[in-house]
Structure formats: structure tokens, C-alpha cells
Coordinates of C-alpha atoms in Angstrom, one line a residue:
A1 CA 7.2 6.1 60.1
K2 CA 7.7 8.0 63.4
A3 CA 4.3 6.8 64.7
V4 CA 5.0 3.2 63.7
A5 CA 8.4 3.4 65.4
F6 CA 6.8 4.8 68.5
Y7 CA 4.1 2.1 68.7
S8 CA 6.7 -0.6 67.9
K9 CA 9.2 0.7 70.5
L10 CA 11.9 1.0 67.8
P11 CA 14.4 3.7 66.9
V12 CA 13.8 5.5 63.6
I13 CA 15.9 7.1 60.9
I14 CA 14.1 9.4 58.6
C15 CA 15.4 9.8 55.0
P16 CA 13.1 12.3 53.4
T17 CA 13.1 12.5 49.6
I18 CA 11.0 15.7 49.6
A19 CA 11.1 18.9 51.6
S20 CA 7.4 19.6 51.8
T21 CA 7.1 20.0 55.6
D22 CA 9.2 20.2 58.7
A23 CA 7.9 16.8 60.0
P24 CA 11.1 14.8 59.5
C25 CA 12.9 16.4 62.5
S26 CA 10.0 16.8 64.9
A27 CA 8.9 14.7 67.8
L28 CA 5.3 14.7 66.5
S29 CA 3.1 12.9 64.1
V30 CA 0.0 14.6 62.7
I31 CA -2.8 12.1 62.3
Y32 CA -5.3 12.6 59.5
T33 CA -8.4 10.6 58.5
E34 CA -8.3 8.6 55.3
E35 CA -10.3 11.5 53.7
G36 CA -7.4 13.9 54.5
V37 CA -9.0 15.7 57.5
F38 CA -6.9 16.7 60.5
E39 CA -7.7 14.4 63.4
K40 CA -5.1 14.9 66.2
Y41 CA -1.4 15.4 67.1
L42 CA 0.5 12.4 68.3
F43 CA 3.2 13.7 70.6
L44 CA 6.3 11.5 70.7
P45 CA 8.7 11.2 73.6
V46 CA 11.8 11.8 71.4
N47 CA 12.9 13.3 68.1
P48 CA 14.0 10.9 65.3
N49 CA 17.4 9.2 66.0
M50 CA 18.7 10.5 62.7
V51 CA 17.5 12.6 59.7
L52 CA 19.5 11.9 56.6
M53 CA 18.9 13.8 53.3
D54 CA 20.3 13.7 49.8
T55 CA 19.7 17.2 48.7
Q56 CA 20.0 16.3 45.0
V57 CA 17.2 13.8 45.4
I58 CA 15.1 16.5 46.9
A59 CA 16.0 18.9 44.2
N60 CA 14.8 16.3 41.7
S61 CA 11.4 16.1 43.4
P62 CA 8.3 17.9 42.0
V63 CA 8.8 21.7 42.6
R64 CA 5.4 22.0 44.2
L65 CA 6.5 19.9 47.1
T66 CA 9.5 22.1 48.0
V67 CA 7.3 25.1 47.6
S68 CA 4.8 23.7 50.0
G69 CA 7.6 23.3 52.5
M70 CA 8.3 27.0 52.1
G71 CA 4.7 27.9 52.9
D72 CA 4.8 25.8 56.0
A73 CA 8.2 27.1 57.1
L74 CA 7.5 30.7 56.5
A75 CA 4.9 30.7 59.2
T76 CA 7.5 29.6 61.8
Y77 CA 8.8 33.0 62.6
F78 CA 5.5 34.8 62.7
E79 CA 3.9 32.2 64.9
M80 CA 7.0 32.3 67.2
K81 CA 6.8 36.1 67.3
A82 CA 3.1 36.0 68.5
N83 CA 4.0 33.6 71.3
W84 CA 7.1 35.6 72.2
D85 CA 5.2 38.8 72.4
T86 CA 2.5 37.3 74.7
D87 CA 4.9 35.1 76.7
A88 CA 2.8 32.1 75.6
D89 CA 4.1 28.5 75.8
N90 CA 5.7 26.8 72.9
F91 CA 4.4 23.7 71.2
V92 CA 5.4 21.3 74.0
G93 CA 4.2 23.6 76.9
A94 CA 7.5 25.2 77.8
R95 CA 8.6 28.8 77.7
L96 CA 10.3 30.2 74.6
S97 CA 14.1 30.5 74.6
L98 CA 16.4 32.9 72.9
A99 CA 17.5 30.0 70.7
A100 CA 13.9 29.4 69.6
Q101 CA 13.7 33.1 68.6
A102 CA 17.1 32.9 66.7
I103 CA 16.2 29.7 64.8
A104 CA 12.8 31.0 63.8
T105 CA 14.2 34.3 62.6
Q106 CA 16.9 32.6 60.6
C107 CA 14.3 30.3 59.0
S108 CA 12.3 33.3 57.8
E109 CA 15.3 35.3 56.6
T110 CA 16.6 32.3 54.6
L111 CA 13.3 31.8 52.8
M112 CA 12.9 35.4 51.9
E113 CA 16.5 35.6 50.7
D114 CA 16.8 32.3 48.9
G115 CA 13.2 31.1 48.2
R116 CA 12.7 32.6 44.8
K117 CA 16.2 31.5 43.6
A118 CA 15.5 28.0 44.9
F119 CA 12.1 27.9 43.2
S120 CA 13.8 28.6 39.9
A121 CA 16.5 26.0 40.4
V122 CA 14.2 23.2 41.6
K123 CA 12.0 23.6 38.6
R124 CA 15.1 22.5 36.6
G125 CA 16.2 19.9 39.0
L126 CA 19.3 21.9 40.1
C127 CA 20.7 21.7 43.6
T128 CA 22.2 25.2 44.1
L129 CA 23.3 26.7 47.4
A130 CA 19.9 28.5 47.6
V131 CA 18.2 25.1 47.3
E132 CA 20.4 23.6 50.0
N133 CA 19.6 26.6 52.3
V134 CA 15.8 26.3 51.6
I135 CA 15.9 22.5 52.3
E136 CA 17.5 23.2 55.6
A137 CA 15.0 25.9 56.4
N138 CA 12.0 23.8 55.4
I139 CA 13.1 20.8 57.4
L140 CA 15.5 21.6 60.2
L141 CA 15.0 25.3 61.0
S142 CA 11.3 25.0 60.8
G143 CA 11.2 21.7 62.6
I144 CA 13.2 22.9 65.6
G145 CA 11.6 26.4 65.2
F146 CA 7.9 25.3 65.5
E147 CA 8.6 22.9 68.4
S148 CA 10.6 25.5 70.3
G149 CA 8.8 28.6 69.2
G150 CA 5.2 27.2 69.1
T151 CA 2.5 27.5 66.5
S152 CA -0.4 29.9 66.5
A153 CA -3.1 31.3 64.2
A154 CA -1.6 30.2 60.9
H155 CA -1.6 26.5 61.8
S156 CA -4.9 26.7 63.7
I157 CA -6.7 28.3 60.7
N158 CA -5.0 25.7 58.5
N159 CA -6.6 23.0 60.5
G160 CA -10.0 24.6 59.8
I161 CA -9.4 25.1 56.1
A162 CA -8.2 21.5 55.8
E163 CA -11.8 20.4 56.8
L164 CA -13.2 21.7 53.6
P165 CA -13.3 18.9 50.9
P166 CA -12.1 21.2 48.0
T167 CA -8.9 21.8 49.9
H168 CA -8.0 18.1 50.2
A169 CA -6.1 18.1 46.9
H170 CA -3.8 20.8 48.3
F171 CA -0.7 20.3 50.5
H172 CA -0.4 21.3 54.1
G173 CA 2.1 24.1 53.3
E174 CA -0.2 25.5 50.7
K175 CA -3.0 25.9 53.2
V176 CA -0.6 27.3 55.8
A177 CA 0.6 29.9 53.3
F178 CA -2.9 31.4 52.9
A179 CA -3.5 31.0 56.7
L180 CA -0.3 33.0 57.3
V181 CA -1.9 36.0 55.7
C182 CA -4.9 35.6 58.0
H183 CA -2.4 35.4 61.0
L184 CA -0.8 38.6 59.9
L185 CA -4.1 40.4 59.8
L186 CA -5.1 39.1 63.2
S187 CA -1.8 40.4 64.5
D188 CA -2.5 43.8 62.8
E189 CA 0.9 43.7 61.1
P190 CA 1.7 46.7 58.7
L191 CA 0.2 46.5 55.2
E192 CA 3.7 46.8 53.7
L193 CA 4.7 43.5 55.4
I194 CA 1.5 41.7 54.4
E195 CA 2.1 42.8 50.8
E196 CA 5.7 41.7 50.9
I197 CA 4.6 38.2 52.2
Q198 CA 1.9 38.0 49.5
A199 CA 4.4 38.9 46.8
F200 CA 6.7 36.2 47.9
L201 CA 4.0 33.6 48.1
H202 CA 2.7 34.5 44.7
D203 CA 6.2 34.5 43.2
V204 CA 6.7 30.8 44.3
D205 CA 3.2 29.7 43.3
L206 CA 1.7 29.5 46.8
P207 CA -2.0 30.4 47.2
I208 CA -3.1 33.8 48.5
T209 CA -6.8 33.3 47.9
L210 CA -9.4 30.8 48.8
A211 CA -10.1 30.1 45.2
E212 CA -6.5 28.9 44.7
L213 CA -7.3 26.3 47.4
G214 CA -10.4 25.2 45.5
V215 CA -12.9 27.1 47.6
T216 CA -14.3 29.4 45.0
D217 CA -17.4 30.5 46.8
P218 CA -17.2 29.9 50.6
T219 CA -20.5 29.5 52.3
A220 CA -21.4 30.7 55.7
S221 CA -21.2 27.1 56.8
D222 CA -17.7 26.8 55.4
L223 CA -16.5 29.9 57.2
N224 CA -18.2 28.9 60.5
L225 CA -16.5 25.5 60.3
I226 CA -13.0 27.0 59.7
A227 CA -13.5 29.4 62.6
A228 CA -14.9 26.8 65.0
I229 CA -11.9 24.5 64.5
A230 CA -9.4 27.3 64.6
N231 CA -10.9 28.8 67.7
G232 CA -11.0 25.4 69.4
D233 CA -7.3 25.0 69.1
K234 CA -5.7 26.3 72.3
L235 CA -2.5 27.3 70.4
I236 CA -4.3 30.2 68.6
H237 CA -4.9 31.9 71.9
G238 CA -1.2 32.9 72.2
M239 CA -2.0 35.7 69.7
P240 CA -1.6 39.3 71.0
K241 CA -5.4 39.9 71.0
R242 CA -8.0 37.5 72.4
L243 CA -9.8 36.0 69.4
D244 CA -13.3 34.7 68.8
E245 CA -14.9 33.0 65.8
A246 CA -16.2 36.2 64.3
A247 CA -12.7 37.7 64.3
I248 CA -11.3 34.6 62.6
I249 CA -14.0 34.7 59.9
D250 CA -13.3 38.3 59.2
A251 CA -9.6 37.6 58.9
V252 CA -10.2 34.8 56.4
L253 CA -12.4 37.0 54.3
A254 CA -10.0 40.0 54.5
A255 CA -7.1 37.8 53.5
D256 CA -9.0 36.5 50.6
A257 CA -10.0 40.0 49.5
L258 CA -6.4 41.2 49.8
G259 CA -5.2 38.2 47.7
R260 CA -7.8 38.9 45.0
E261 CA -6.8 42.5 44.9
F262 CA -3.2 41.5 44.6
L263 CA -3.8 39.2 41.7
E264 CA -5.9 41.8 39.9
D265 CA -3.0 44.2 40.1
C266 CA -0.5 41.7 38.8

């Protein structure tokens, strides 16, 4: 709708009935091929004129959609942090602000505090305060957060994973959720934090292994494709350490191994 409004030179009001991504608030349209493969970002000159949500309608939507939004939104803080630590530009080529840091931080804290409660409520079509908070995090905080704070490895690796045909049946936020663990490994975050994130993702039915994304036995070709696409995205190079394709492949395999170990221990 935003892209159509842009090309038609018309204002646009977005009335989302799901909270599966942060797209409703952003000045951006992500263009995919008809086969579901990422093609390009269409940067728009302005954000939507209005975003209007009925949270009960969203609470009545399939729970998997709201959960996918959590996976997308949870990456907002960690990608902002990578850009903040390296003084990298944000998504629109500007420097990060204190407001960007605060919004991204609030997004993460809201999800970790209310995500499990919201997951339980939305499964029953209930619109509790936790659901209201998660909807705001998924759409508003993450939307402003990723534009102002920038994206990084989680979304770049997602773009690579999205190229694999078995993943086309999975939502954007589900792929970002797994890619977030890759991002944390590339940032050399403490194991305790990675396990905390894995536990949250698992508790709300987000994938932590490649098999959960349909890639049961990744080939060398699959891994090389993921790495080439991720490494070709300039936004990944705001990470604290300069990356190459080999490092990305190792992070993907390590994240998958940690996920499988986590599931075996459950």
C-alpha cells in the first residue's frame, strides 16, 4: 500500500490487522519477487500519514503472525547496539541519536517482559495489557527503532536465508529470529545472553534451528548463498568486527548447533 501510494503520489493511511512486522510505520517498502525472494528496498520520502490499529482485531489474528512480529522486533535493540558501538550510520544514512537508543531499548525490554504473556493471551484471542504492549513494540517501537537505529547482521543474514526455497513458507520475523542468534554470535555476546534469547524464542514458538525453517540438511551451496547475500549487504558491516563470508557461515552453523543442543535439553 505504501509503494502504491508513493507511485500514485497519494497520501496513505495504514490500518494493519496483524502485528507481524514493523512495516506499517516505516518509510520503506521491502520488495520481494513473486517467489518470495528478497529483491530490494524501496525507500520512501515520508512515513505513512497515519497508522490506525484496532488491537482487538490484531489479538484475534493467528498467533503465529504476532509471534513473527516479536522475532522481527527483538532484533531491533541488538542491531542498534552494534551500530551504536561502532558509530555506524542508521538505516537512512544518518548518525544514531539518544532517542534511537532509548526506543530500541524499550522495544527489547517490552518484548522480554510481556512477550510470553502476550503469546498465551493471543492464542485465546484475548487483548490484555501485555498484548497491547507487544503490538506497540512490534509495530511502533520497532518501526521507529530500526529506521533510527539501523539494521545489521540479523537482517542481512535473514536476506540470505530468505533465498532458500524451503524457507519461503516461513514469515520474515521467523527468519530474523534465527538470524538474531547468528548476530549475537558474531558480536561475541555472553553465552548466558544467547541462551536467554534462545529460551524466549523457543517459548513463543520462534525457530532456533535451520530445520525449524525447513532447511533440514543445509548444503555447502546453501551456506555459501546465505553468506554471499549477507556479506553483500553494506548494513552488516556496522558490526564490531569486520566480517567475511566464512565468518558468516560459521555463525550460521554455530547458531544451528546451539539451537539443536537447546532443543535436546528441553
